[in-house]
PDB file of C-alpha atoms and ligand atoms in Angstrom:
ATOM      1  CA  MET A   1      21.754 101.430  79.526  1.00  0.00           C
ATOM      2  CA  ALA A   2      25.182 102.118  80.926  1.00  0.00           C
ATOM      3  CA  GLY A   3      25.675 101.214  84.549  1.00  0.00           C
ATOM      4  CA  LEU A   4      23.317 101.941  87.382  1.00  0.00           C
ATOM      5  CA  LEU A   5      21.443 105.260  87.310  1.00  0.00           C
ATOM      6  CA  PHE A   6      20.171 106.983  90.454  1.00  0.00           C
ATOM      7  CA  GLY A   7      17.097 109.167  90.707  1.00  0.00           C
ATOM      8  CA  THR A   8      13.932 110.066  92.553  1.00  0.00           C
ATOM      9  CA  GLY A   9      10.366 108.771  92.746  1.00  0.00           C
ATOM     10  CA  GLY A  10       8.657 111.918  91.516  1.00  0.00           C
ATOM     11  CA  THR A  11       9.855 115.466  90.962  1.00  0.00           C
ATOM     12  CA  PRO A  12      12.666 116.486  93.369  1.00  0.00           C
ATOM     13  CA  HIS A  13      11.618 118.876  96.165  1.00  0.00           C
ATOM     14  CA  SER A  14      14.200 121.424  94.995  1.00  0.00           C
ATOM     15  CA  ALA A  15      12.783 121.658  91.445  1.00  0.00           C
ATOM     16  CA  LYS A  16      11.679 125.118  90.266  1.00  0.00           C
ATOM     17  CA  ALA A  17       8.076 123.930  89.940  1.00  0.00           C
ATOM     18  CA  PRO A  18       6.279 120.715  90.963  1.00  0.00           C
ATOM     19  CA  SER A  19       6.002 119.615  87.322  1.00  0.00           C
ATOM     20  CA  THR A  20       7.514 116.616  85.563  1.00  0.00           C
ATOM     21  CA  ILE A  21       9.496 118.853  83.206  1.00  0.00           C
ATOM     22  CA  SER A  22      10.990 120.924  86.055  1.00  0.00           C
ATOM     23  CA  GLY A  23      11.724 117.637  87.790  1.00  0.00           C
ATOM     24  CA  ILE A  24      13.714 116.291  84.850  1.00  0.00           C
ATOM     25  CA  GLU A  25      15.682 119.540  84.598  1.00  0.00           C
ATOM     26  CA  ARG A  26      16.456 119.440  88.324  1.00  0.00           C
ATOM     27  CA  ILE A  27      17.567 115.778  88.122  1.00  0.00           C
ATOM     28  CA  ALA A  28      20.088 116.802  85.456  1.00  0.00           C
ATOM     29  CA  GLU A  29      21.290 119.841  87.472  1.00  0.00           C
ATOM     30  CA  LEU A  30      21.847 117.659  90.525  1.00  0.00           C
ATOM     31  CA  GLY A  31      23.902 115.205  88.471  1.00  0.00           C
ATOM     32  CA  LEU A  32      21.427 112.365  88.956  1.00  0.00           C
ATOM     33  CA  GLY A  33      20.544 110.060  86.060  1.00  0.00           C
ATOM     34  CA  CYS A  34      16.864 109.138  86.169  1.00  0.00           C
ATOM     35  CA  MET A  35      13.405 109.908  87.500  1.00  0.00           C
ATOM     36  CA  GLU A  36      10.159 108.000  88.002  1.00  0.00           C
ATOM     37  CA  ILE A  37       7.070 109.935  86.955  1.00  0.00           C
ATOM     38  CA  GLU A  38       4.403 109.434  89.632  1.00  0.00           C
ATOM     39  CA  PHE A  39       0.983 108.837  88.135  1.00  0.00           C
ATOM     40  CA  VAL A  40      -0.041 107.431  91.518  1.00  0.00           C
ATOM     41  CA  GLN A  41      -3.197 109.568  91.823  1.00  0.00           C
ATOM     42  CA  GLY A  42      -4.174 109.017  88.179  1.00  0.00           C
ATOM     43  CA  VAL A  43      -2.817 109.706  84.698  1.00  0.00           C
ATOM     44  CA  LYS A  44      -3.568 113.357  84.094  1.00  0.00           C
ATOM     45  CA  MET A  45      -0.887 113.996  81.465  1.00  0.00           C
ATOM     46  CA  GLY A  46      -2.019 114.304  77.853  1.00  0.00           C
ATOM     47  CA  GLU A  47      -0.180 113.236  74.704  1.00  0.00           C
ATOM     48  CA  GLY A  48       1.133 116.724  74.007  1.00  0.00           C
ATOM     49  CA  GLY A  49       2.493 117.038  77.543  1.00  0.00           C
ATOM     50  CA  ALA A  50       4.062 113.598  77.258  1.00  0.00           C
ATOM     51  CA  ARG A  51       5.871 114.619  74.061  1.00  0.00           C
ATOM     52  CA  LEU A  52       7.330 117.656  75.844  1.00  0.00           C
ATOM     53  CA  VAL A  53       8.444 115.376  78.677  1.00  0.00           C
ATOM     54  CA  ALA A  54      10.168 113.075  76.174  1.00  0.00           C
ATOM     55  CA  ASP A  55      11.942 116.006  74.492  1.00  0.00           C
ATOM     56  CA  THR A  56      13.109 117.366  77.844  1.00  0.00           C
ATOM     57  CA  ALA A  57      14.387 113.982  79.017  1.00  0.00           C
ATOM     58  CA  THR A  58      16.306 113.465  75.771  1.00  0.00           C
ATOM     59  CA  ARG A  59      17.813 116.934  75.903  1.00  0.00           C
ATOM     60  CA  GLU A  60      18.826 116.577  79.570  1.00  0.00           C
ATOM     61  CA  GLY A  61      20.003 112.974  79.238  1.00  0.00           C
ATOM     62  CA  VAL A  62      17.639 111.731  81.954  1.00  0.00           C
ATOM     63  CA  LYS A  63      16.118 108.224  81.801  1.00  0.00           C
ATOM     64  CA  LEU A  64      12.480 107.873  82.817  1.00  0.00           C
ATOM     65  CA  SER A  65      10.125 105.319  84.282  1.00  0.00           C
ATOM     66  CA  ALA A  66       6.498 105.725  85.341  1.00  0.00           C
ATOM     67  CA  HIS A  67       4.557 104.593  88.412  1.00  0.00           C
ATOM     68  CA  ALA A  68       0.950 103.590  87.703  1.00  0.00           C
ATOM     69  CA  PRO A  69      -1.988 104.714  89.887  1.00  0.00           C
ATOM     70  CA  TYR A  70      -2.358 103.145  93.349  1.00  0.00           C
ATOM     71  CA  PHE A  71      -5.979 102.251  92.548  1.00  0.00           C
ATOM     72  CA  ILE A  72      -5.156  98.968  90.891  1.00  0.00           C
ATOM     73  CA  ASN A  73      -6.084  95.510  92.144  1.00  0.00           C
ATOM     74  CA  PHE A  74      -5.732  92.599  89.728  1.00  0.00           C
ATOM     75  CA  ASN A  75      -7.260  90.384  92.413  1.00  0.00           C
ATOM     76  CA  ALA A  76     -10.384  92.499  92.937  1.00  0.00           C
ATOM     77  CA  HIS A  77     -13.516  90.417  93.463  1.00  0.00           C
ATOM     78  CA  GLU A  78     -15.704  92.635  91.241  1.00  0.00           C
ATOM     79  CA  PRO A  79     -15.233  92.348  87.452  1.00  0.00           C
ATOM     80  CA  GLU A  80     -15.621  96.116  86.993  1.00  0.00           C
ATOM     81  CA  LYS A  81     -12.718  96.736  89.390  1.00  0.00           C
ATOM     82  CA  ILE A  82     -10.543  94.302  87.427  1.00  0.00           C
ATOM     83  CA  ARG A  83     -11.424  96.098  84.208  1.00  0.00           C
ATOM     84  CA  ALA A  84     -10.677  99.498  85.785  1.00  0.00           C
ATOM     85  CA  SER A  85      -7.320  98.157  86.988  1.00  0.00           C
ATOM     86  CA  GLN A  86      -6.479  96.926  83.504  1.00  0.00           C
ATOM     87  CA  ASP A  87      -7.485 100.291  82.027  1.00  0.00           C
ATOM     88  CA  ARG A  88      -5.327 102.228  84.499  1.00  0.00           C
ATOM     89  CA  LEU A  89      -2.289 100.114  83.744  1.00  0.00           C
ATOM     90  CA  LEU A  90      -2.888 100.358  79.971  1.00  0.00           C
ATOM     91  CA  GLN A  91      -3.342 104.119  80.185  1.00  0.00           C
ATOM     92  CA  THR A  92      -0.092 104.461  82.155  1.00  0.00           C
ATOM     93  CA  ALA A  93       1.804 102.281  79.673  1.00  0.00           C
ATOM     94  CA  ARG A  94       0.472 104.246  76.696  1.00  0.00           C
ATOM     95  CA  ILE A  95       1.463 107.631  78.117  1.00  0.00           C
ATOM     96  CA  ALA A  96       4.778 106.217  79.430  1.00  0.00           C
ATOM     97  CA  LEU A  97       5.619 105.124  75.895  1.00  0.00           C
ATOM     98  CA  ILE A  98       5.110 108.662  74.586  1.00  0.00           C
ATOM     99  CA  CYS A  99       7.198 110.022  77.503  1.00  0.00           C
ATOM    100  CA  GLY A 100      10.014 107.721  76.411  1.00  0.00           C
ATOM    101  CA  ALA A 101       9.860 105.869  79.743  1.00  0.00           C
ATOM    102  CA  GLY A 102      11.279 102.345  79.638  1.00  0.00           C
ATOM    103  CA  SER A 103       9.254 100.855  82.472  1.00  0.00           C
ATOM    104  CA  VAL A 104       5.914 101.091  84.249  1.00  0.00           C
ATOM    105  CA  VAL A 105       5.908 100.127  87.926  1.00  0.00           C
ATOM    106  CA  PHE A 106       2.671  99.185  89.677  1.00  0.00           C
ATOM    107  CA  HIS A 107       1.231  97.619  92.820  1.00  0.00           C
ATOM    108  CA  ALA A 108      -0.411  94.514  91.432  1.00  0.00           C
ATOM    109  CA  ALA A 109      -3.013  93.503  94.004  1.00  0.00           C
ATOM    110  CA  PHE A 110      -4.239  92.830  97.511  1.00  0.00           C
ATOM    111  CA  TYR A 111      -4.969  89.305  98.721  1.00  0.00           C
ATOM    112  CA  LEU A 112      -8.349  90.328 100.241  1.00  0.00           C
ATOM    113  CA  GLY A 113      -8.206  87.190 102.383  1.00  0.00           C
ATOM    114  CA  ASP A 114      -7.638  84.853  99.431  1.00  0.00           C
ATOM    115  CA  PRO A 115      -4.987  82.149  99.647  1.00  0.00           C
ATOM    116  CA  PRO A 116      -1.817  83.479  97.962  1.00  0.00           C
ATOM    117  CA  GLU A 117      -1.927  80.809  95.203  1.00  0.00           C
ATOM    118  CA  LYS A 118      -5.479  81.777  94.278  1.00  0.00           C
ATOM    119  CA  ALA A 119      -4.559  85.474  94.209  1.00  0.00           C
ATOM    120  CA  TYR A 120      -1.515  84.655  92.095  1.00  0.00           C
ATOM    121  CA  ASN A 121      -3.573  82.824  89.471  1.00  0.00           C
ATOM    122  CA  THR A 122      -6.077  85.661  89.274  1.00  0.00           C
ATOM    123  CA  VAL A 123      -3.363  88.300  88.951  1.00  0.00           C
ATOM    124  CA  ARG A 124      -1.552  86.271  86.290  1.00  0.00           C
ATOM    125  CA  LYS A 125      -4.723  85.864  84.246  1.00  0.00           C
ATOM    126  CA  TYR A 126      -5.758  89.525  84.201  1.00  0.00           C
ATOM    127  CA  LEU A 127      -2.238  90.914  83.970  1.00  0.00           C
ATOM    128  CA  GLY A 128      -1.651  88.474  81.104  1.00  0.00           C
ATOM    129  CA  GLU A 129      -4.634  89.941  79.248  1.00  0.00           C
ATOM    130  CA  THR A 130      -3.241  93.425  79.806  1.00  0.00           C
ATOM    131  CA  VAL A 131       0.238  92.664  78.493  1.00  0.00           C
ATOM    132  CA  ASN A 132      -1.305  90.899  75.486  1.00  0.00           C
ATOM    133  CA  GLN A 133      -3.200  94.082  74.699  1.00  0.00           C
ATOM    134  CA  LEU A 134       0.035  96.101  74.917  1.00  0.00           C
ATOM    135  CA  LYS A 135       1.716  93.599  72.639  1.00  0.00           C
ATOM    136  CA  LYS A 136      -1.064  94.143  70.067  1.00  0.00           C
ATOM    137  CA  GLU A 137      -0.390  97.866  70.299  1.00  0.00           C
ATOM    138  CA  ASN A 138       3.309  97.201  69.816  1.00  0.00           C
ATOM    139  CA  ASN A 139       3.999  98.909  73.147  1.00  0.00           C
ATOM    140  CA  GLN A 140       7.400  97.647  74.316  1.00  0.00           C
ATOM    141  CA  VAL A 141       7.440  99.278  77.760  1.00  0.00           C
ATOM    142  CA  TRP A 142       8.468  96.886  80.576  1.00  0.00           C
ATOM    143  CA  ILE A 143       5.613  96.155  82.962  1.00  0.00           C
ATOM    144  CA  ARG A 144       7.003  95.824  86.468  1.00  0.00           C
ATOM    145  CA  PRO A 145       4.978  94.585  89.439  1.00  0.00           C
ATOM    146  CA  GLU A 146       6.605  95.826  92.635  1.00  0.00           C
ATOM    147  CA  ILE A 147       7.613  93.905  95.760  1.00  0.00           C
ATOM    148  CA  MET A 148       5.193  95.199  98.389  1.00  0.00           C
ATOM    149  CA  GLY A 149       5.978  96.074 101.994  1.00  0.00           C
ATOM    150  CA  LYS A 150       2.729  95.220 103.754  1.00  0.00           C
ATOM    151  CA  LEU A 151       1.745  91.606 104.393  1.00  0.00           C
ATOM    152  CA  SER A 152      -1.738  92.387 103.007  1.00  0.00           C
ATOM    153  CA  GLY A 153      -0.280  93.345  99.614  1.00  0.00           C
ATOM    154  CA  PHE A 154       0.322  90.824  96.864  1.00  0.00           C
ATOM    155  CA  GLY A 155       3.955  91.003  95.842  1.00  0.00           C
ATOM    156  CA  THR A 156       6.509  88.774  97.512  1.00  0.00           C
ATOM    157  CA  LEU A 157       9.877  88.339  95.804  1.00  0.00           C
ATOM    158  CA  GLN A 158       8.685  84.883  94.731  1.00  0.00           C
ATOM    159  CA  GLU A 159       5.392  86.137  93.272  1.00  0.00           C
ATOM    160  CA  ILE A 160       7.054  88.944  91.346  1.00  0.00           C
ATOM    161  CA  LEU A 161       9.714  86.641  89.900  1.00  0.00           C
ATOM    162  CA  ASP A 162       7.063  84.032  88.994  1.00  0.00           C
ATOM    163  CA  LEU A 163       5.032  86.630  87.081  1.00  0.00           C
ATOM    164  CA  SER A 164       8.210  87.799  85.333  1.00  0.00           C
ATOM    165  CA  ILE A 165       8.944  84.244  84.196  1.00  0.00           C
ATOM    166  CA  GLU A 166       5.404  83.451  83.081  1.00  0.00           C
ATOM    167  CA  LEU A 167       4.456  86.658  81.285  1.00  0.00           C
ATOM    168  CA  ASP A 168       6.170  88.356  78.346  1.00  0.00           C
ATOM    169  CA  ARG A 169       7.472  91.886  78.872  1.00  0.00           C
ATOM    170  CA  VAL A 170       6.923  91.573  82.624  1.00  0.00           C
ATOM    171  CA  ALA A 171       9.995  92.164  84.799  1.00  0.00           C
ATOM    172  CA  PRO A 172      10.466  92.780  88.503  1.00  0.00           C
ATOM    173  CA  CYS A 173      10.552  96.033  90.410  1.00  0.00           C
ATOM    174  CA  ILE A 174      12.725  94.995  93.329  1.00  0.00           C
ATOM    175  CA  ASP A 175      11.860  97.248  96.255  1.00  0.00           C
ATOM    176  CA  PHE A 176      14.577  96.316  98.755  1.00  0.00           C
ATOM    177  CA  ALA A 177      13.064  98.483 101.508  1.00  0.00           C
ATOM    178  CA  HIS A 178       9.671  96.821 101.105  1.00  0.00           C
ATOM    179  CA  TRP A 179      11.190  93.344 101.202  1.00  0.00           C
ATOM    180  CA  HIS A 180      13.131  94.210 104.341  1.00  0.00           C
ATOM    181  CA  ALA A 181       9.975  95.617 105.979  1.00  0.00           C
ATOM    182  CA  ARG A 182       7.885  92.637 104.926  1.00  0.00           C
ATOM    183  CA  THR A 183      10.315  90.007 106.185  1.00  0.00           C
ATOM    184  CA  GLY A 184      12.106  91.840 108.998  1.00  0.00           C
ATOM    185  CA  ARG A 185      15.259  90.415 107.389  1.00  0.00           C
ATOM    186  CA  PHE A 186      17.128  91.011 104.111  1.00  0.00           C
ATOM    187  CA  ASN A 187      19.217  93.862 105.432  1.00  0.00           C
ATOM    188  CA  SER A 188      22.778  92.602 105.020  1.00  0.00           C
ATOM    189  CA  TYR A 189      25.221  92.076 102.177  1.00  0.00           C
ATOM    190  CA  HIS A 190      24.689  88.305 102.018  1.00  0.00           C
ATOM    191  CA  GLU A 191      20.927  88.605 102.137  1.00  0.00           C
ATOM    192  CA  PHE A 192      20.983  91.230  99.387  1.00  0.00           C
ATOM    193  CA  THR A 193      23.221  89.049  97.202  1.00  0.00           C
ATOM    194  CA  SER A 194      20.869  86.097  97.811  1.00  0.00           C
ATOM    195  CA  ILE A 195      18.098  88.159  96.182  1.00  0.00           C
ATOM    196  CA  LEU A 196      20.332  89.014  93.221  1.00  0.00           C
ATOM    197  CA  GLU A 197      21.301  85.331  92.920  1.00  0.00           C
ATOM    198  CA  GLN A 198      17.610  84.404  92.714  1.00  0.00           C
ATOM    199  CA  VAL A 199      16.978  87.010  90.034  1.00  0.00           C
ATOM    200  CA  LYS A 200      19.942  85.708  88.050  1.00  0.00           C
ATOM    201  CA  GLU A 201      19.049  82.034  88.456  1.00  0.00           C
ATOM    202  CA  ARG A 202      15.374  82.422  87.659  1.00  0.00           C
ATOM    203  CA  LEU A 203      15.362  85.209  85.030  1.00  0.00           C
ATOM    204  CA  GLY A 204      18.889  84.958  83.642  1.00  0.00           C
ATOM    205  CA  LYS A 205      21.903  87.266  83.762  1.00  0.00           C
ATOM    206  CA  ALA A 206      20.186  89.706  81.362  1.00  0.00           C
ATOM    207  CA  ALA A 207      17.737  90.594  84.160  1.00  0.00           C
ATOM    208  CA  LEU A 208      20.630  92.008  86.208  1.00  0.00           C
ATOM    209  CA  ASP A 209      21.529  94.254  83.252  1.00  0.00           C
ATOM    210  CA  ASN A 210      18.009  95.681  83.216  1.00  0.00           C
ATOM    211  CA  MET A 211      17.007  96.079  86.841  1.00  0.00           C
ATOM    212  CA  HIS A 212      14.484  98.443  88.312  1.00  0.00           C
ATOM    213  CA  ILE A 213      15.035  99.077  92.016  1.00  0.00           C
ATOM    214  CA  HIS A 214      13.292 101.065  94.726  1.00  0.00           C
ATOM    215  CA  VAL A 215      15.146 102.078  97.890  1.00  0.00           C
ATOM    216  CA  SER A 216      14.215 104.171 100.924  1.00  0.00           C
ATOM    217  CA  GLY A 217      14.484 104.097 104.652  1.00  0.00           C
ATOM    218  CA  ILE A 218      11.490 102.326 106.138  1.00  0.00           C
ATOM    219  CA  ALA A 219       9.606 101.818 109.396  1.00  0.00           C
ATOM    220  CA  TYR A 220       7.949  98.447 109.886  1.00  0.00           C
ATOM    221  CA  GLY A 221       6.138  96.261 112.368  1.00  0.00           C
ATOM    222  CA  LYS A 222       4.321  92.920 112.584  1.00  0.00           C
ATOM    223  CA  LYS A 223       2.237  93.677 109.475  1.00  0.00           C
ATOM    224  CA  GLY A 224       5.253  94.861 107.482  1.00  0.00           C
ATOM    225  CA  GLU A 225       5.712  98.381 106.177  1.00  0.00           C
ATOM    226  CA  ILE A 226       4.451 101.280 108.279  1.00  0.00           C
ATOM    227  CA  LYS A 227       5.935 104.202 106.347  1.00  0.00           C
ATOM    228  CA  HIS A 228       8.941 105.359 104.369  1.00  0.00           C
ATOM    229  CA  LEU A 229      11.725 107.168 106.237  1.00  0.00           C
ATOM    230  CA  ASN A 230      14.871 109.003 105.273  1.00  0.00           C
ATOM    231  CA  LEU A 231      17.790 106.584 105.168  1.00  0.00           C
ATOM    232  CA  GLU A 232      19.663 108.038 108.132  1.00  0.00           C
ATOM    233  CA  GLU A 233      16.530 107.760 110.340  1.00  0.00           C
ATOM    234  CA  SER A 234      16.104 104.094 109.483  1.00  0.00           C
ATOM    235  CA  ASP A 235      17.936 100.800 110.032  1.00  0.00           C
ATOM    236  CA  PHE A 236      18.267 100.121 106.298  1.00  0.00           C
ATOM    237  CA  GLN A 237      21.834  99.047 105.430  1.00  0.00           C
ATOM    238  CA  TYR A 238      22.027 100.862 102.124  1.00  0.00           C
ATOM    239  CA  ALA A 239      25.819 100.715 101.855  1.00  0.00           C
ATOM    240  CA  GLU A 240      25.664  96.906 102.036  1.00  0.00           C
ATOM    241  CA  LEU A 241      22.986  96.892  99.343  1.00  0.00           C
ATOM    242  CA  LEU A 242      25.065  99.170  97.102  1.00  0.00           C
ATOM    243  CA  LYS A 243      28.097  96.926  97.554  1.00  0.00           C
ATOM    244  CA  ALA A 244      25.995  93.926  96.513  1.00  0.00           C
ATOM    245  CA  LEU A 245      24.689  95.813  93.453  1.00  0.00           C
ATOM    246  CA  LYS A 246      28.255  96.788  92.526  1.00  0.00           C
ATOM    247  CA  ASP A 247      29.661  93.272  92.993  1.00  0.00           C
ATOM    248  CA  TYR A 248      26.884  91.790  90.808  1.00  0.00           C
ATOM    249  CA  GLU A 249      27.401  94.526  88.195  1.00  0.00           C
ATOM    250  CA  VAL A 250      23.712  95.390  88.345  1.00  0.00           C
ATOM    251  CA  GLU A 251      22.612  97.913  85.720  1.00  0.00           C
ATOM    252  CA  GLY A 252      19.395  99.849  85.276  1.00  0.00           C
ATOM    253  CA  MET A 253      17.576 102.350  87.464  1.00  0.00           C
ATOM    254  CA  LEU A 254      17.601 102.840  91.226  1.00  0.00           C
ATOM    255  CA  ILE A 255      14.739 105.071  92.359  1.00  0.00           C
ATOM    256  CA  CYS A 256      14.905 106.644  95.807  1.00  0.00           C
ATOM    257  CA  GLU A 257      11.539 106.895  97.587  1.00  0.00           C
ATOM    258  CA  SER A 258      12.701 108.412 100.888  1.00  0.00           C
ATOM    259  CA  PRO A 259      10.590 111.425 101.948  1.00  0.00           C
ATOM    260  CA  ASN A 260      13.604 113.673 101.278  1.00  0.00           C
ATOM    261  CA  LEU A 261      13.864 112.269  97.688  1.00  0.00           C
ATOM    262  CA  GLU A 262      16.939 113.871  96.110  1.00  0.00           C
ATOM    263  CA  THR A 263      18.918 114.131  99.370  1.00  0.00           C
ATOM    264  CA  ASP A 264      18.932 110.351  99.760  1.00  0.00           C
ATOM    265  CA  ALA A 265      19.239 109.750  96.001  1.00  0.00           C
ATOM    266  CA  LEU A 266      22.437 111.802  96.052  1.00  0.00           C
ATOM    267  CA  LEU A 267      23.643 109.983  99.185  1.00  0.00           C
ATOM    268  CA  LEU A 268      23.046 106.631  97.474  1.00  0.00           C
ATOM    269  CA  GLN A 269      24.781 107.735  94.294  1.00  0.00           C
ATOM    270  CA  ALA A 270      27.792 109.178  96.149  1.00  0.00           C
ATOM    271  CA  THR A 271      28.139 106.051  98.279  1.00  0.00           C
ATOM    272  CA  TYR A 272      27.944 103.854  95.194  1.00  0.00           C
ATOM    273  CA  ASN A 273      30.546 105.940  93.328  1.00  0.00           C
ATOM    274  CA  THR A 274      32.904 105.707  96.307  1.00  0.00           C
ATOM    275  CA  LEU A 275      32.533 101.917  96.235  1.00  0.00           C
ATOM    276  CA  LEU A 276      33.195 101.855  92.485  1.00  0.00           C
ATOM    277  CA  LYS A 277      36.391 103.867  92.899  1.00  0.00           C
ATOM    278  CA  ALA A 278      37.571 101.621  95.719  1.00  0.00           C
ATOM    279  CA  GLY A 279      37.291  98.756  93.183  1.00  0.00           C
TER     280      GLY A 279
HETATM  281 ZN1   ZN B 301       5.297 101.695  94.415  1.00  0.00          ZN
END
């Protein structure tokens, strides 16, 4: 992967149709580099459809990732809910592979009142089983638990990096907006570089060459994230983040999840390119 690619979480609003294929074509027309396919309400794409998606992405030169369904909780207290969570992640990874997507992003769990260490051990166990199954299938897609914005959601920076260290083929999805909303901090150049330093120290320099990032404006309160906002309506210091990403030569995909999708993705990309030119 060359450099840092910018794209949208889901099909851009200005696509001809609300389909994945139209989305990929629109990403290319806009001059963006990547798109995350949103399977958040379930994986409804079949194998044939996924092959068409892969062909389109190759032809248009657009890199893909996939977001697994929201209905996943690797810390569920009922065994059948754990199994359903594993199945949903497996199903997403299998279809993502056919789409030619490099990564699957997912929301790993909720604490449900459990102490964080207990939740962590449960998530590690059941996610470990899932990645072992993918290994058996020779599915090489990166499995990326996301940093979550609400305090009730499993997924601190620490937890996501720990899972990435302990489990094969697991890597972080660093959602900078979520981390800012969750902590009320991490909104300045030095705080952003401190995150990148941690990634580098704990996962190695190679992790910075293969990053998966979510960015949006965000509203937050005492319990963390309230909702996503467009960047200009929020306090998120995206230019400082982009400078940090540039200075650390971060490569991979940056997915914009602002409500206006491609408008902010283009703003982020243009700001980043200006920084690159300034040297
Ligand atoms: Zn997400």
